[in-house]
Amino acid sequence: MGRKQKYSAEQKVQACEDYLSGKKSVSQIVRELGMGKQGNVRVYEWINMYKKHGSEIFNDKPHNRSYSKEFKEKVVREYLAGHGSLSDLQ
């Protein structure tokens, strides 16, 4: 069983689309969703994920991701070689 999400996929997609279309600011979105102090950070994370992966990124996942040892080592090597930031390599 996956974790219960506080914000629905629809809310996240709408927030991203509202921001990217210029309809709303991040501050407005945070206020409307009743988010706390870290709301701005979370909304910017949603926006970056949305731009990179599209709306599918917010679909409910049945469990936490698990990665092979080989994959983890590859990502660390790429990071140390300067081939991207941590968020780029996720």
Short mmCIF file of N, CA, C and O in Angstrom, two decimals, residues 1-76:
data_model
loop_
_atom_site.label_atom_id
_atom_site.label_comp_id
_atom_site.label_asym_id
_atom_site.label_seq_id
_atom_site.Cartn_x
_atom_site.Cartn_y
_atom_site.Cartn_z
N MET A 1 0.84 -1.18 0.00
CA MET A 1 0.00 0.00 0.00
C MET A 1 0.88 1.24 0.00
O MET A 1 1.85 1.33 0.74
N GLY A 2 0.56 2.20 -0.86
CA GLY A 2 1.33 3.43 -0.96
C GLY A 2 1.00 4.40 0.15
O GLY A 2 0.05 4.21 0.91
N ARG A 3 1.80 5.43 0.25
CA ARG A 3 1.55 6.47 1.24
C ARG A 3 0.35 7.31 0.82
O ARG A 3 0.10 7.52 -0.35
N LYS A 4 -0.38 7.82 1.79
CA LYS A 4 -1.51 8.71 1.50
C LYS A 4 -0.94 10.08 1.18
O LYS A 4 -0.15 10.63 1.94
N GLN A 5 -1.35 10.62 0.06
CA GLN A 5 -0.86 11.93 -0.34
C GLN A 5 -1.78 13.02 0.19
O GLN A 5 -2.99 12.86 0.19
N LYS A 6 -1.18 14.09 0.64
CA LYS A 6 -1.95 15.20 1.19
C LYS A 6 -2.65 15.99 0.09
O LYS A 6 -3.73 16.51 0.28
N TYR A 7 -2.01 16.07 -1.08
CA TYR A 7 -2.57 16.81 -2.20
C TYR A 7 -2.79 15.83 -3.35
O TYR A 7 -1.92 15.03 -3.68
N SER A 8 -3.94 15.91 -3.97
CA SER A 8 -4.28 14.98 -5.05
C SER A 8 -3.45 15.31 -6.30
O SER A 8 -2.92 16.42 -6.45
N ALA A 9 -3.38 14.33 -7.19
CA ALA A 9 -2.68 14.52 -8.46
C ALA A 9 -3.32 15.69 -9.22
O ALA A 9 -2.61 16.51 -9.83
N GLU A 10 -4.64 15.77 -9.16
CA GLU A 10 -5.35 16.84 -9.86
C GLU A 10 -4.96 18.22 -9.32
O GLU A 10 -4.78 19.17 -10.09
N GLN A 11 -4.83 18.32 -8.00
CA GLN A 11 -4.44 19.60 -7.40
C GLN A 11 -3.02 19.99 -7.83
O GLN A 11 -2.75 21.15 -8.11
N LYS A 12 -2.14 19.01 -7.87
CA LYS A 12 -0.75 19.29 -8.25
C LYS A 12 -0.67 19.73 -9.71
O LYS A 12 0.02 20.70 -10.04
N VAL A 13 -1.37 19.01 -10.59
CA VAL A 13 -1.37 19.36 -12.02
C VAL A 13 -1.96 20.75 -12.21
O VAL A 13 -1.40 21.59 -12.94
N GLN A 14 -3.07 21.02 -11.54
CA GLN A 14 -3.71 22.33 -11.67
C GLN A 14 -2.79 23.44 -11.18
O GLN A 14 -2.68 24.49 -11.81
N ALA A 15 -2.11 23.19 -10.07
CA ALA A 15 -1.17 24.18 -9.53
C ALA A 15 -0.07 24.47 -10.54
O ALA A 15 0.26 25.64 -10.81
N CYS A 16 0.48 23.43 -11.13
CA CYS A 16 1.55 23.61 -12.12
C CYS A 16 1.06 24.36 -13.34
O CYS A 16 1.72 25.28 -13.83
N GLU A 17 -0.10 23.97 -13.84
CA GLU A 17 -0.64 24.62 -15.03
C GLU A 17 -1.01 26.08 -14.76
O GLU A 17 -0.76 26.95 -15.60
N ASP A 18 -1.56 26.35 -13.58
CA ASP A 18 -1.89 27.73 -13.23
C ASP A 18 -0.64 28.59 -13.17
O ASP A 18 -0.62 29.73 -13.64
N TYR A 19 0.43 28.04 -12.59
CA TYR A 19 1.67 28.81 -12.48
C TYR A 19 2.30 29.01 -13.86
O TYR A 19 2.68 30.12 -14.22
N LEU A 20 2.42 27.92 -14.62
CA LEU A 20 3.11 28.00 -15.91
C LEU A 20 2.36 28.86 -16.93
O LEU A 20 2.98 29.45 -17.82
N SER A 21 1.06 28.95 -16.79
CA SER A 21 0.27 29.78 -17.71
C SER A 21 0.26 31.24 -17.27
O SER A 21 -0.25 32.10 -18.00
N GLY A 22 0.79 31.52 -16.07
CA GLY A 22 0.80 32.87 -15.56
C GLY A 22 -0.49 33.27 -14.87
O GLY A 22 -0.67 34.42 -14.48
N LYS A 23 -1.37 32.30 -14.70
CA LYS A 23 -2.67 32.56 -14.07
C LYS A 23 -2.54 32.89 -12.58
O LYS A 23 -3.27 33.72 -12.06
N LYS A 24 -1.61 32.19 -11.93
CA LYS A 24 -1.43 32.37 -10.48
C LYS A 24 0.05 32.35 -10.13
O LYS A 24 0.86 31.71 -10.80
N SER A 25 0.38 33.02 -9.04
CA SER A 25 1.75 32.97 -8.52
C SER A 25 1.87 31.78 -7.56
O SER A 25 0.87 31.22 -7.12
N VAL A 26 3.09 31.43 -7.25
CA VAL A 26 3.32 30.34 -6.30
C VAL A 26 2.70 30.70 -4.96
O VAL A 26 2.08 29.86 -4.31
N SER A 27 2.82 31.95 -4.55
CA SER A 27 2.24 32.38 -3.27
C SER A 27 0.73 32.20 -3.25
O SER A 27 0.17 31.76 -2.24
N GLN A 28 0.06 32.50 -4.35
CA GLN A 28 -1.39 32.31 -4.42
C GLN A 28 -1.74 30.84 -4.31
O GLN A 28 -2.68 30.47 -3.60
N ILE A 29 -1.00 29.99 -4.99
CA ILE A 29 -1.25 28.55 -4.96
C ILE A 29 -1.07 28.01 -3.54
O ILE A 29 -1.90 27.26 -3.04
N VAL A 30 0.00 28.43 -2.89
CA VAL A 30 0.29 27.99 -1.52
C VAL A 30 -0.85 28.40 -0.59
O VAL A 30 -1.32 27.60 0.22
N ARG A 31 -1.31 29.62 -0.73
CA ARG A 31 -2.41 30.11 0.11
C ARG A 31 -3.69 29.32 -0.14
O ARG A 31 -4.37 28.90 0.79
N GLU A 32 -4.04 29.12 -1.41
CA GLU A 32 -5.27 28.41 -1.74
C GLU A 32 -5.28 26.96 -1.27
O GLU A 32 -6.32 26.43 -0.90
N LEU A 33 -4.10 26.32 -1.28
CA LEU A 33 -4.02 24.93 -0.84
C LEU A 33 -3.79 24.81 0.66
O LEU A 33 -3.74 23.70 1.20
N GLY A 34 -3.63 25.93 1.35
CA GLY A 34 -3.44 25.91 2.80
C GLY A 34 -2.14 25.24 3.20
O GLY A 34 -2.08 24.54 4.21
N MET A 35 -1.11 25.49 2.42
CA MET A 35 0.19 24.88 2.70
C MET A 35 0.94 25.70 3.74
O MET A 35 0.71 26.89 3.89
N GLY A 36 1.84 25.05 4.43
CA GLY A 36 2.60 25.70 5.49
C GLY A 36 3.81 26.46 4.98
O GLY A 36 3.88 26.85 3.81
N LYS A 37 4.77 26.63 5.86
CA LYS A 37 5.96 27.43 5.58
C LYS A 37 6.75 26.92 4.38
O LYS A 37 7.35 27.71 3.66
N GLN A 38 6.82 25.63 4.19
CA GLN A 38 7.59 25.05 3.09
C GLN A 38 6.77 24.90 1.81
O GLN A 38 7.20 24.25 0.86
N GLY A 39 5.60 25.48 1.78
CA GLY A 39 4.72 25.36 0.62
C GLY A 39 5.36 25.82 -0.67
O GLY A 39 5.22 25.17 -1.71
N ASN A 40 6.05 26.96 -0.63
CA ASN A 40 6.70 27.47 -1.84
C ASN A 40 7.68 26.45 -2.41
O ASN A 40 7.71 26.21 -3.61
N VAL A 41 8.48 25.88 -1.54
CA VAL A 41 9.48 24.89 -1.96
C VAL A 41 8.78 23.70 -2.61
O VAL A 41 9.18 23.24 -3.69
N ARG A 42 7.74 23.22 -1.98
CA ARG A 42 7.02 22.05 -2.50
C ARG A 42 6.40 22.35 -3.86
O ARG A 42 6.49 21.54 -4.77
N VAL A 43 5.79 23.51 -4.02
CA VAL A 43 5.16 23.86 -5.30
C VAL A 43 6.22 23.97 -6.39
O VAL A 43 6.02 23.48 -7.51
N TYR A 44 7.36 24.58 -6.09
CA TYR A 44 8.43 24.64 -7.09
C TYR A 44 8.93 23.24 -7.46
O TYR A 44 9.27 22.97 -8.61
N GLU A 45 8.97 22.32 -6.49
CA GLU A 45 9.34 20.93 -6.79
C GLU A 45 8.33 20.31 -7.75
O GLU A 45 8.70 19.62 -8.69
N TRP A 46 7.04 20.52 -7.49
CA TRP A 46 5.98 20.01 -8.38
C TRP A 46 6.17 20.55 -9.79
O TRP A 46 6.09 19.81 -10.77
N ILE A 47 6.43 21.86 -9.88
CA ILE A 47 6.58 22.50 -11.19
C ILE A 47 7.75 21.90 -11.96
O ILE A 47 7.64 21.58 -13.14
N ASN A 48 8.88 21.73 -11.28
CA ASN A 48 10.05 21.14 -11.94
C ASN A 48 9.78 19.71 -12.40
O ASN A 48 10.17 19.33 -13.50
N MET A 49 9.13 18.92 -11.57
CA MET A 49 8.80 17.54 -11.94
C MET A 49 7.82 17.53 -13.11
O MET A 49 7.96 16.73 -14.04
N TYR A 50 6.85 18.43 -13.08
CA TYR A 50 5.84 18.52 -14.14
C TYR A 50 6.50 18.88 -15.47
O TYR A 50 6.20 18.29 -16.50
N LYS A 51 7.40 19.86 -15.43
CA LYS A 51 8.08 20.27 -16.67
C LYS A 51 8.95 19.14 -17.22
O LYS A 51 9.04 18.97 -18.43
N LYS A 52 9.54 18.38 -16.35
CA LYS A 52 10.46 17.32 -16.78
C LYS A 52 9.72 16.05 -17.21
O LYS A 52 10.11 15.41 -18.18
N HIS A 53 8.63 15.68 -16.50
CA HIS A 53 7.99 14.38 -16.72
C HIS A 53 6.52 14.45 -17.15
O HIS A 53 5.92 13.42 -17.45
N GLY A 54 5.91 15.63 -17.09
CA GLY A 54 4.50 15.75 -17.43
C GLY A 54 3.61 15.36 -16.26
O GLY A 54 4.07 15.04 -15.16
N SER A 55 2.31 15.37 -16.50
CA SER A 55 1.34 15.16 -15.42
C SER A 55 1.37 13.73 -14.87
O SER A 55 0.95 13.50 -13.74
N GLU A 56 1.89 12.78 -15.63
CA GLU A 56 1.95 11.39 -15.19
C GLU A 56 2.78 11.21 -13.91
O GLU A 56 2.59 10.25 -13.18
N ILE A 57 3.68 12.13 -13.67
CA ILE A 57 4.55 12.02 -12.49
C ILE A 57 3.75 12.03 -11.19
O ILE A 57 4.18 11.49 -10.19
N PHE A 58 2.56 12.60 -11.21
CA PHE A 58 1.76 12.72 -10.00
C PHE A 58 0.79 11.57 -9.78
O PHE A 58 0.08 11.55 -8.78
N ASN A 59 0.75 10.63 -10.71
CA ASN A 59 -0.14 9.48 -10.53
C ASN A 59 0.29 8.67 -9.32
O ASN A 59 1.48 8.53 -9.06
N ASP A 60 -0.70 8.15 -8.61
CA ASP A 60 -0.44 7.37 -7.40
C ASP A 60 0.40 6.14 -7.73
O ASP A 60 0.13 5.44 -8.69
N LYS A 61 1.41 5.92 -6.94
CA LYS A 61 2.28 4.77 -7.12
C LYS A 61 1.97 3.76 -6.01
O LYS A 61 1.77 4.14 -4.88
N PRO A 62 1.95 2.49 -6.33
CA PRO A 62 1.55 1.49 -5.35
C PRO A 62 2.52 1.32 -4.18
O PRO A 62 2.15 0.84 -3.13
N HIS A 63 3.78 1.73 -4.36
CA HIS A 63 4.76 1.58 -3.28
C HIS A 63 5.91 2.54 -3.53
O HIS A 63 6.02 3.14 -4.60
N ASN A 64 6.77 2.66 -2.56
CA ASN A 64 7.94 3.51 -2.72
C ASN A 64 8.85 2.89 -3.78
O ASN A 64 8.91 1.69 -3.95
N ARG A 65 9.59 3.75 -4.46
CA ARG A 65 10.51 3.28 -5.48
C ARG A 65 11.64 2.50 -4.82
O ARG A 65 12.08 2.82 -3.73
N SER A 66 12.13 1.50 -5.53
CA SER A 66 13.34 0.82 -5.07
C SER A 66 14.28 0.73 -6.27
O SER A 66 13.83 0.55 -7.41
N TYR A 67 15.55 0.89 -6.03
CA TYR A 67 16.54 0.93 -7.09
C TYR A 67 17.61 -0.12 -6.82
O TYR A 67 17.99 -0.38 -5.68
N SER A 68 18.13 -0.67 -7.89
CA SER A 68 19.20 -1.66 -7.76
C SER A 68 20.49 -0.97 -7.31
O SER A 68 20.67 0.23 -7.51
N LYS A 69 21.38 -1.77 -6.76
CA LYS A 69 22.67 -1.26 -6.32
C LYS A 69 23.42 -0.67 -7.51
O LYS A 69 24.03 0.39 -7.42
N GLU A 70 23.33 -1.33 -8.65
CA GLU A 70 24.02 -0.87 -9.86
C GLU A 70 23.52 0.50 -10.30
O GLU A 70 24.29 1.38 -10.68
N PHE A 71 22.20 0.68 -10.26
CA PHE A 71 21.62 1.95 -10.67
C PHE A 71 22.08 3.07 -9.73
O PHE A 71 22.46 4.16 -10.17
N LYS A 72 22.06 2.80 -8.43
CA LYS A 72 22.48 3.80 -7.45
C LYS A 72 23.94 4.21 -7.68
O LYS A 72 24.28 5.40 -7.65
N GLU A 73 24.79 3.21 -7.92
CA GLU A 73 26.20 3.51 -8.16
C GLU A 73 26.38 4.34 -9.43
O GLU A 73 27.20 5.25 -9.47
N LYS A 74 25.62 4.03 -10.47
CA LYS A 74 25.69 4.77 -11.73
C LYS A 74 25.32 6.23 -11.51
O LYS A 74 26.00 7.14 -12.00
N VAL A 75 24.25 6.48 -10.76
CA VAL A 75 23.81 7.85 -10.50
C VAL A 75 24.86 8.60 -9.70
O VAL A 75 25.17 9.76 -10.00
N VAL A 76 25.46 7.96 -8.71
CA VAL A 76 26.51 8.61 -7.91
C VAL A 76 27.70 8.95 -8.79
O VAL A 76 28.24 10.07 -8.72
#
